[in-house]
Short mmCIF file of C-alpha atoms in Angstrom, two decimals:
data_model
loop_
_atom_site.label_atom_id
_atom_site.label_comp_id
_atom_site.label_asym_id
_atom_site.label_seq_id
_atom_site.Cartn_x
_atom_site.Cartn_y
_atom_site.Cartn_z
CA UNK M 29 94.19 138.47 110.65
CA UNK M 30 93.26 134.72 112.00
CA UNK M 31 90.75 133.12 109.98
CA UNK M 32 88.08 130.88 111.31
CA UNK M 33 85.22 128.72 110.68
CA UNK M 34 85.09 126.85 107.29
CA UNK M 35 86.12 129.59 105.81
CA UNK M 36 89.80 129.27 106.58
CA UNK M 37 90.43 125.79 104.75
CA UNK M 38 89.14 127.20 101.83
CA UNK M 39 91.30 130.31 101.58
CA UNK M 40 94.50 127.60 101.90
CA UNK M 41 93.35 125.71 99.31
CA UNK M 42 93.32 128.42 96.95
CA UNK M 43 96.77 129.70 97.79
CA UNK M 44 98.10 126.31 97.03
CA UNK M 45 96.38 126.15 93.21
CA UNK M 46 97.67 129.53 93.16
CA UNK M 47 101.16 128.21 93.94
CA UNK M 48 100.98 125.79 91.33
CA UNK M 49 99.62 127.18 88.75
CA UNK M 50 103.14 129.56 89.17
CA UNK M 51 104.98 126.07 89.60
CA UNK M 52 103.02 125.11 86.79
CA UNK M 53 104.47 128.09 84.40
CA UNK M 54 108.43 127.34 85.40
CA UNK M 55 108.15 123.73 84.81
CA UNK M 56 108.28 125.09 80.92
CA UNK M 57 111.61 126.26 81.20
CA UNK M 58 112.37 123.47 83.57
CA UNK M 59 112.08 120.56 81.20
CA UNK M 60 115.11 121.29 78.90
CA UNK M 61 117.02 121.14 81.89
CA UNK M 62 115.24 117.94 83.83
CA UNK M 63 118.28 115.64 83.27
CA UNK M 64 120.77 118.01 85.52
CA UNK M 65 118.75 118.51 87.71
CA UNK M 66 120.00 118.74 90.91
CA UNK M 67 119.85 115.82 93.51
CA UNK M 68 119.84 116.06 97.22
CA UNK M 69 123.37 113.80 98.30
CA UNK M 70 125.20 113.47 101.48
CA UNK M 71 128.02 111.52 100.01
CA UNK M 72 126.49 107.93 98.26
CA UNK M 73 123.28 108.58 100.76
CA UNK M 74 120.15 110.00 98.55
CA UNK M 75 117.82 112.38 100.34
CA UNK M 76 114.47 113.07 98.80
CA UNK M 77 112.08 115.53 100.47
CA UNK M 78 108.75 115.84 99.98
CA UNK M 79 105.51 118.16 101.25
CA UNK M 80 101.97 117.98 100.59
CA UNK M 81 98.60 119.58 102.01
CA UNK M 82 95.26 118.60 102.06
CA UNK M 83 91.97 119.76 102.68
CA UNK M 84 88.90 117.39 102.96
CA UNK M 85 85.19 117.66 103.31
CA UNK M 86 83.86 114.89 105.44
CA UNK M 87 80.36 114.26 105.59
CA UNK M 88 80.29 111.62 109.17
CA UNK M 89 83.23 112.56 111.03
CA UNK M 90 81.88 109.81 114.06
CA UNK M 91 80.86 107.38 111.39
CA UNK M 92 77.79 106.92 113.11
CA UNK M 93 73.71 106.43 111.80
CA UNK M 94 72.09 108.88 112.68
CA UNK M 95 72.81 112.86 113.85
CA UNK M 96 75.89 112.94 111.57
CA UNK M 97 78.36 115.38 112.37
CA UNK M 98 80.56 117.06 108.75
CA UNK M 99 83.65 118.73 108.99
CA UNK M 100 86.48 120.21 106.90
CA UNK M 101 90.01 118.55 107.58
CA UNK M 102 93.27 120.23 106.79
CA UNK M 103 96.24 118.02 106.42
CA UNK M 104 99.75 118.75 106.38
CA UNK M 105 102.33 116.16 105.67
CA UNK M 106 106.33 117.00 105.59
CA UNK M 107 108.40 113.40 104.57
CA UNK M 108 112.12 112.98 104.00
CA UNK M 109 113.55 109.46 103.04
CA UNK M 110 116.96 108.72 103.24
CA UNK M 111 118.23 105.69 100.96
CA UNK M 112 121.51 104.09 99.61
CA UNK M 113 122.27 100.85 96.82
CA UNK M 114 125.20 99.52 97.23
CA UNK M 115 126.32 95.62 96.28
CA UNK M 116 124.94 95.85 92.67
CA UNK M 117 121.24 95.33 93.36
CA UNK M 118 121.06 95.47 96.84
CA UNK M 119 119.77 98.80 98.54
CA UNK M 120 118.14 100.35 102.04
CA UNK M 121 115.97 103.33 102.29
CA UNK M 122 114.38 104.84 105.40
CA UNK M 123 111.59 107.10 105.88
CA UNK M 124 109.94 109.44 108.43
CA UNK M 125 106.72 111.18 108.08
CA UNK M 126 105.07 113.68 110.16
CA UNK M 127 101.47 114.37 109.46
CA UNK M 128 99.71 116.91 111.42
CA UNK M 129 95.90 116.65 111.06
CA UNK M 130 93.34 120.37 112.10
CA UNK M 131 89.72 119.75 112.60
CA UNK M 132 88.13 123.20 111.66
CA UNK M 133 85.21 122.45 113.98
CA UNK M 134 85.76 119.64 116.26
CA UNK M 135 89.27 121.13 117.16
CA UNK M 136 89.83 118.23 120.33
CA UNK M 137 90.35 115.77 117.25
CA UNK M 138 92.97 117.48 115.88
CA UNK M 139 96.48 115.03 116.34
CA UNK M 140 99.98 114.97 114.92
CA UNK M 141 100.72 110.98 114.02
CA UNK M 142 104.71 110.02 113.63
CA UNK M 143 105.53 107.36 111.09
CA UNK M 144 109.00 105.56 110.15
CA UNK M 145 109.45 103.07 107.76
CA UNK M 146 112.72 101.29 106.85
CA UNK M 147 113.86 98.54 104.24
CA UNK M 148 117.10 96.51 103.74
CA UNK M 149 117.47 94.37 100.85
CA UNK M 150 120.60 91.75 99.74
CA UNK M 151 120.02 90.69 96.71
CA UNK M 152 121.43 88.02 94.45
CA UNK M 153 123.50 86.32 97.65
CA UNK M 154 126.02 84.28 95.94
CA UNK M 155 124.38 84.31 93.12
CA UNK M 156 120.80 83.54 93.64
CA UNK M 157 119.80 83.94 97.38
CA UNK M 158 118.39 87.40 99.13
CA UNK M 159 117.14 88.48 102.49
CA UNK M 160 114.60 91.03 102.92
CA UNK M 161 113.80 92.93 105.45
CA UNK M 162 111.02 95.59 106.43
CA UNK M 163 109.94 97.20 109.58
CA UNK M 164 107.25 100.27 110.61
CA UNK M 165 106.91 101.98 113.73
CA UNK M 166 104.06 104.42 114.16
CA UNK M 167 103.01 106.86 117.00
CA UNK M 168 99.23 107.73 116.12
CA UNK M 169 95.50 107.98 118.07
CA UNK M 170 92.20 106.57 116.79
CA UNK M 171 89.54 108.71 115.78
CA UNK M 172 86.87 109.57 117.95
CA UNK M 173 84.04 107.22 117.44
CA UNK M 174 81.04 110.07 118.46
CA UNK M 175 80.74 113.29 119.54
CA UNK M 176 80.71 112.34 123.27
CA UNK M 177 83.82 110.56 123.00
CA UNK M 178 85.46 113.89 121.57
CA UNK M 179 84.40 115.82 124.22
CA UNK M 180 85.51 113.59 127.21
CA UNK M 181 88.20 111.43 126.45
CA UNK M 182 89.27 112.69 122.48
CA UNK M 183 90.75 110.03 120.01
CA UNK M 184 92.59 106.82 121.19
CA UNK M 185 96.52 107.32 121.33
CA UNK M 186 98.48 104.37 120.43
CA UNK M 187 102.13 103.04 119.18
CA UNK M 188 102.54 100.33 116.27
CA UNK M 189 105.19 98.60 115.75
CA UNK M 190 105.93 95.94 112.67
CA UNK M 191 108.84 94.05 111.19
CA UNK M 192 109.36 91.44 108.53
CA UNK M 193 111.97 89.16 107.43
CA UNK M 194 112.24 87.07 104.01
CA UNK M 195 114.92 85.10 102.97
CA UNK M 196 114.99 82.93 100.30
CA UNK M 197 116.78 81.50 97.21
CA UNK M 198 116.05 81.81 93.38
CA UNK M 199 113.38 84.29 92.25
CA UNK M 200 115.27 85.39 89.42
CA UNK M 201 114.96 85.57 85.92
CA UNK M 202 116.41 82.19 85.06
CA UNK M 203 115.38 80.82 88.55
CA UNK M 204 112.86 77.58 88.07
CA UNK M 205 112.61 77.20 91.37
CA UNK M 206 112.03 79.41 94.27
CA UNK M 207 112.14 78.82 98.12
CA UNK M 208 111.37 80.88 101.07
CA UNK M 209 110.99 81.21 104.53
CA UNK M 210 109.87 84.15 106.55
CA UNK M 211 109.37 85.62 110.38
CA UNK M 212 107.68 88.55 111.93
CA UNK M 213 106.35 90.61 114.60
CA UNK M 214 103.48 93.25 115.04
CA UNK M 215 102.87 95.07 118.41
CA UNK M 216 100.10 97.51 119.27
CA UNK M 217 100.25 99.54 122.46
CA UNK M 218 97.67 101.57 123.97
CA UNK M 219 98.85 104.96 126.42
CA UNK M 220 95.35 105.00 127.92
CA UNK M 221 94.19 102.36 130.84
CA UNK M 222 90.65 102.23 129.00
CA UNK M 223 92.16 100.55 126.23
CA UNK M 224 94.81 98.11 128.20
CA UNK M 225 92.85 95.02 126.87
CA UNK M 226 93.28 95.43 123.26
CA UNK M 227 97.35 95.65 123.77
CA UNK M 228 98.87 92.54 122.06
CA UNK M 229 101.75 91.05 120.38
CA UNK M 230 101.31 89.08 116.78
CA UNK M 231 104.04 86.87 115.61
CA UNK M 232 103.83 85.06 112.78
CA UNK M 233 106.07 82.69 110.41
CA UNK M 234 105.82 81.11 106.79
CA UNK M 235 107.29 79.51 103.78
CA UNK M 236 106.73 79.81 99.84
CA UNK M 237 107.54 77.36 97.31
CA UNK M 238 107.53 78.22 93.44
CA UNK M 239 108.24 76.46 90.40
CA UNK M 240 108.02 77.22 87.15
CA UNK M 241 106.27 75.37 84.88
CA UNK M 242 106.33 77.73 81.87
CA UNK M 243 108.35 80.93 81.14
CA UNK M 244 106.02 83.03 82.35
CA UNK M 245 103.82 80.87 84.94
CA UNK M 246 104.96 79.25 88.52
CA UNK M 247 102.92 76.78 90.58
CA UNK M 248 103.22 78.42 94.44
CA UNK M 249 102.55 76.90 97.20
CA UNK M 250 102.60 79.18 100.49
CA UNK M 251 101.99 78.23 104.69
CA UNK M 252 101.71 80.79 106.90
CA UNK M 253 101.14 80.68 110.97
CA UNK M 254 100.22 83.69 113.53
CA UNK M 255 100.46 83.36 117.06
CA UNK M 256 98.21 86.21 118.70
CA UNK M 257 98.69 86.94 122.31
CA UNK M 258 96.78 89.40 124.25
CA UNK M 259 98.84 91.14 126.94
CA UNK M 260 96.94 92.75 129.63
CA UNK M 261 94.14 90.17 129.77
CA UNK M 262 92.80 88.60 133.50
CA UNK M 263 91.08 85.87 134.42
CA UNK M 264 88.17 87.46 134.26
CA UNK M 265 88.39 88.83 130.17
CA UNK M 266 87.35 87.58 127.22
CA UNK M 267 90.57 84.96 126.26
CA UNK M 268 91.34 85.23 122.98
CA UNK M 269 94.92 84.56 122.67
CA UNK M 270 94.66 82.01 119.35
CA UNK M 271 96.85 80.27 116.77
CA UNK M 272 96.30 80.20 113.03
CA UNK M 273 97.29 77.84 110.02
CA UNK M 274 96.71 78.09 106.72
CA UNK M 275 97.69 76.75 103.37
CA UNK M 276 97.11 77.75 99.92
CA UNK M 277 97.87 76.29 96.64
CA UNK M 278 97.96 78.16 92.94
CA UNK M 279 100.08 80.30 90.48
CA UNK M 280 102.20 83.04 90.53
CA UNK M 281 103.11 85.24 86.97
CA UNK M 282 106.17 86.71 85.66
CA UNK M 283 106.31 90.57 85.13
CA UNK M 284 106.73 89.89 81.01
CA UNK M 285 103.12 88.23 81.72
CA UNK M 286 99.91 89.35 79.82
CA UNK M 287 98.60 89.53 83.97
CA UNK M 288 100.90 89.63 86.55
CA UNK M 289 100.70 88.81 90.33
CA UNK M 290 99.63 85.63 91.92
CA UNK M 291 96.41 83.76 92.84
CA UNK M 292 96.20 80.99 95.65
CA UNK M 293 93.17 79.99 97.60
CA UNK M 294 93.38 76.77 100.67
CA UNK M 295 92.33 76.66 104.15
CA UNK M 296 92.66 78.49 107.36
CA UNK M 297 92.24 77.00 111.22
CA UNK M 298 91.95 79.12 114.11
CA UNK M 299 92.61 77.38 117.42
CA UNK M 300 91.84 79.42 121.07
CA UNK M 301 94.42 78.60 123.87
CA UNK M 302 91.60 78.71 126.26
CA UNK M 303 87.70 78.99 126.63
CA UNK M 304 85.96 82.17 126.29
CA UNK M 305 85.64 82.90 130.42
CA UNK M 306 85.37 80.65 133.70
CA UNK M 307 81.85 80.08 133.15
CA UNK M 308 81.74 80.14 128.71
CA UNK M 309 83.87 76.38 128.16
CA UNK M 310 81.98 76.02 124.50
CA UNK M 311 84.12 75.18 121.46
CA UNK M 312 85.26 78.41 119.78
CA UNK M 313 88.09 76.75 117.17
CA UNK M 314 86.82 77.50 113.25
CA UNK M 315 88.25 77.31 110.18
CA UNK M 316 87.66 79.51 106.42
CA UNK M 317 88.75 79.30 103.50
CA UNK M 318 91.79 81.33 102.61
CA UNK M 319 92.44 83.29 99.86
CA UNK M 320 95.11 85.85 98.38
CA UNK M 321 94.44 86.91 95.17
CA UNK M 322 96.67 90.33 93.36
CA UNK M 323 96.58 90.31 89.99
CA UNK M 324 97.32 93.11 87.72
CA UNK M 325 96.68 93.64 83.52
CA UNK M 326 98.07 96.36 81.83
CA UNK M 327 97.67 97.56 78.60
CA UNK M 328 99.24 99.89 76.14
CA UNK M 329 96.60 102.43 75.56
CA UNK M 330 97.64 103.60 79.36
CA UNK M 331 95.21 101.06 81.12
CA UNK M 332 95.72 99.09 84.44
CA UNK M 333 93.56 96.77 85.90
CA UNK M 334 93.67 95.17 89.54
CA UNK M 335 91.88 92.85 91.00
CA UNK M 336 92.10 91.43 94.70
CA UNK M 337 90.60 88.59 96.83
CA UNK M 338 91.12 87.67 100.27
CA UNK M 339 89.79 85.79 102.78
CA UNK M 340 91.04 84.60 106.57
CA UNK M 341 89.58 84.76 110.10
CA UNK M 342 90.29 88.10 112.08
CA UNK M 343 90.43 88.72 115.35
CA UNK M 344 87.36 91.20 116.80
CA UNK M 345 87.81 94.29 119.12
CA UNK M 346 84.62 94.03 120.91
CA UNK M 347 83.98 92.05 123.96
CA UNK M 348 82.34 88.81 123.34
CA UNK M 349 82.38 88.46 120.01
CA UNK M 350 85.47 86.64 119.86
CA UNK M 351 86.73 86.54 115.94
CA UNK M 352 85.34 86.76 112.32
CA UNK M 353 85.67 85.32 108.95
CA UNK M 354 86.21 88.21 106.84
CA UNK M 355 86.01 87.89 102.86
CA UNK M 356 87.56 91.17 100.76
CA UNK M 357 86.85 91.65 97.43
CA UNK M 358 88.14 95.01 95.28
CA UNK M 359 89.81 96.47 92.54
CA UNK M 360 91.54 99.40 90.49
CA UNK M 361 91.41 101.02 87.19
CA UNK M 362 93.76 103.94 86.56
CA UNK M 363 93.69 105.01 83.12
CA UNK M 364 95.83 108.16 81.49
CA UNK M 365 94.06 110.85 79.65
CA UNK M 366 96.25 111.94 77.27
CA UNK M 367 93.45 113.78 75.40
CA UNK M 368 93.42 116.15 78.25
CA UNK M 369 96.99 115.92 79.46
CA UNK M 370 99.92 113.54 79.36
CA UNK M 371 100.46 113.68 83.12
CA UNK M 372 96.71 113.17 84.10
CA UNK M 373 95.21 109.89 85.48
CA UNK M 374 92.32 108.89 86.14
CA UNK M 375 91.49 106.32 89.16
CA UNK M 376 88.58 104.31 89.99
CA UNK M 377 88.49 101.78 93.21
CA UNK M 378 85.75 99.67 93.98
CA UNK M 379 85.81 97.18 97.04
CA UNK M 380 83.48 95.29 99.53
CA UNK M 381 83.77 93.34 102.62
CA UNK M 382 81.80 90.79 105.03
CA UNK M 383 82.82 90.01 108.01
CA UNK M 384 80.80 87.04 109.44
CA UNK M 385 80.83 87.03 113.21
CA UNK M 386 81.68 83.64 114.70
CA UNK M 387 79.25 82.08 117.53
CA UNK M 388 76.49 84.95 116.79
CA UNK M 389 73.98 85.23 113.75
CA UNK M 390 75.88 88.98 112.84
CA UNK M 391 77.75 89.93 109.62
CA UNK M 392 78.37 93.23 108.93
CA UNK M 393 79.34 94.62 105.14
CA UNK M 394 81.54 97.29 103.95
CA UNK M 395 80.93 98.78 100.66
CA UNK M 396 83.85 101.38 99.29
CA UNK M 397 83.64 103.64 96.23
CA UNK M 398 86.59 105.81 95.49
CA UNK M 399 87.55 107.58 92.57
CA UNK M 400 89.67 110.32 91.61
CA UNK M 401 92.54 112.68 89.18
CA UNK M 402 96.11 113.20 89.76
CA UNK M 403 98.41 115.29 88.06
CA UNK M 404 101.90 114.59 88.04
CA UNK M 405 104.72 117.04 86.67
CA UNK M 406 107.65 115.46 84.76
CA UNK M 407 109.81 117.89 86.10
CA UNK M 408 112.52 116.92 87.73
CA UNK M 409 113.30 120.00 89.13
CA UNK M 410 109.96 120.47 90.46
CA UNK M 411 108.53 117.35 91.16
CA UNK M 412 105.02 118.02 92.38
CA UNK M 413 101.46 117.05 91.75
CA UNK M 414 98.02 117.89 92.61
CA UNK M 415 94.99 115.36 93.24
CA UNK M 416 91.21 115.72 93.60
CA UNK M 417 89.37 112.46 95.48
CA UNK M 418 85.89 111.51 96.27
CA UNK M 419 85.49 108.56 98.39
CA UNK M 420 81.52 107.01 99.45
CA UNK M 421 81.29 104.14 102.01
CA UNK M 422 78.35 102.75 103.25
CA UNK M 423 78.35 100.04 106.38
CA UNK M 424 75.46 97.74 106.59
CA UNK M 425 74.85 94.58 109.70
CA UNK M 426 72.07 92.64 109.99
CA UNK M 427 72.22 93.29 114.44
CA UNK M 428 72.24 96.86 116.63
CA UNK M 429 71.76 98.54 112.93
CA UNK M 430 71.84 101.95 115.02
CA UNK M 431 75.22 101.89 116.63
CA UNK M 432 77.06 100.01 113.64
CA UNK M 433 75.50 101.05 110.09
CA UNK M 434 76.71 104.53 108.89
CA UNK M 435 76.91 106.72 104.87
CA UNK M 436 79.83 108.64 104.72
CA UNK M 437 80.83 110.77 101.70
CA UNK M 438 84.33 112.29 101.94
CA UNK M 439 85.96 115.00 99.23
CA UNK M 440 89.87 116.02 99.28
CA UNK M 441 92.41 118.44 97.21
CA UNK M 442 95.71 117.74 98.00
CA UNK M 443 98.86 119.48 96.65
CA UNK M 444 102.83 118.41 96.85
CA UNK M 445 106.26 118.02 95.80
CA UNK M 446 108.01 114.99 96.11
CA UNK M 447 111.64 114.52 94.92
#
């Protein structure tokens, strides 16, 4: 018998807390015996499968204002990473990820995204230099933005690619001083015409200087500089190919730290190659402040607190509106519950964002609640967990309120293993 309707998702859901809770009763048994546990080898290569299924409740699939369309969302993820150390501290690991998403009622939005990721890391090069390396290719499609879109021309198919390279000297424990230099590339493809404009390349460069100036505290100093370059622009389109400096200036803290992570703020400077269109020659270079701020406190009553802060000029995806400055504040809590369970957690993640529109009066906000439980076995033997999220995220602009403001509420159980 073929289920249907919302009713399906449901019945799924409680087969998989069924499964665990019989997952949940050999895990018992299964912790006497977690050290020989059995690993997944092919020689010195690791291999570490992993599975997990979803089912969400979303209450604005199209993200739009008004007429607001809900659905229920089944997700199903298979992953397998492969990965190898070898040189004392120096490693590589490689991942692939399928994820196959099922609209229960708007079935033309229903995709399967491919994702690979990959790291190589020498460390400790003669002593005190490394070279890291990490790249991501991903074969995905947007979401519809309304239900017209998903009945004519569904989603947005696209291919990412990104790679990053950092090599540097010091770093270490011991090191006083640290120097880096860095170089990467991000392209975005789009496999329908409708979408040609948006395909570009982003290549970027930087360097990071730290020093210590206590045991636990560095000055840093970091430059960075994109290039962004538009591919399948004419004469005719908006020209937005642009370079970008910036510079920022603060500290940087040791993991033995009371807070860890760093904290730099400077400038940014946007410059356009070219004006706007044949008959648009006005200025369009800017410049905003630039921020990155990650800093993380833990405590011993199982308590960790992150804060972030960023701010830089982004590039916009609508015609005419050229760029942004975009500020991004947020943070985590994740607290364990042992009072309830040794394996439970509790997480709570606020964050909001303005993105001021350059050369028009319009700045649009993002406001993001999310909060939610995992459960993690210890088992090694069966390594899986089980989740519960709610997420609410309200858009606000002070232009075309109707088309860009939006309330969505969205509610997932998810279920895995992961060795």
């Amino acid at each position: 018998m073929k289920l249907t309707g919302s009713f399906r998702p449901w019945v799924i859901a409680a087969a998989l807390v069924f499964a665990v809770s019989l997952l949940s009763a050999n895990c018992v048994s299964a912790q006497e015996n977690k050290d020989e546990a059995p690993r997944f080898r092919l020689g010195a290569l690791e291999i570490h499968p992993g599975i997990d299924v979803s089912v969400k409740e979303d209450t604005n699939v199209f993200l739009t204002n008004t007429d607001t369309k809900s659905d229920t969302i089944m997700t199903y993820v298979p992953t397998v990473k492969l990965s190898r150390s070898f040189g004392g501290e120096s490693d590589f690991d490689v991942k692939f990820k399928y994820e196959i998403i099922d609209y229960d009622k708007f079935g033309a939005e229903d995709t399967e995204n491919k994702t690979v990721t990959g790291n190589l890391n020498f460390e400790k090069i003669n002593g005190n230099g490394y070279w890291r390396t990490n790249g991501t290719w991903e074969d995905t499609a947007d979401a519809s933005s309304s239900e017209t879109q998903t009945t004519t021309g569904p989603r947005t198919p696209r291919t990412k690619g990104e790679v990053d390279s950092h090599v540097g000297i010091g770093g270490y424990d011991g090191s006083k001083l640290r120097l880096e230099v860095s170089a990467g590339l991000t392209w975005n493809r789009y496999l329908r015409a409708a979408q040609d404009r948006l395909e570009s390349d982003l290549t970027r460069g930087g360097a990071l200087v730290e020093y210590a100036i206590s045991p636990k505290t560095n000055i840093r100093v970091d430059y960075e500089f994109e290039r962004q370059k538009y591919t399948n622009r004419t004469v005719d389109d908006q020209r937005d190919n642009a370079r970008d400096h910036a510079i920022r200036a603060g500290f940087s803290f040791t993991p033995s730290a009371l807070i860890t992570g760093h904290a730099t703020l400077g400038f940014v400077r946007r410059t356009f190659d070219e004006t706007i269109s044949t008959t648009d020659e006005s200025d369009r270079d800017t410049n905003n402040i630039s921020a990155d701020v990650d800093l993380t406190w833990k405590w011993k009553k199982g308590t960790t607190v992150n804060g972030t802060f960023k701010s830089s000029i982004e590039s916009s995806s609508s015609p005419g509106q050229v760029a942004y400055r975009e500020w991004e504040v947020g943070g985590t809590l994740t607290q364990d519950l042992p009072f309830i369970s040794n394996n439970l957690k509790f997480t709570l993640n606020p964050a909001y964002k303005e993105n001021i529109f350059i050369r028009t009066s319009r700045i649009d906000s993002l406001l993001t609640w999310k909060a939610g439980f995992k459960y993690t076995a210890d088992s090694k033997r069966y390594p899986w967990f089980a989740s519960f999220d709610f997420k609410d995220e309200r858009k606000f602009t002070n232009e075309n309120k109707g088309s860009v403001e939006y309330h969505d509420n969205t509610y997932e159980f998810k279920v895995g293993i992961q060795y």
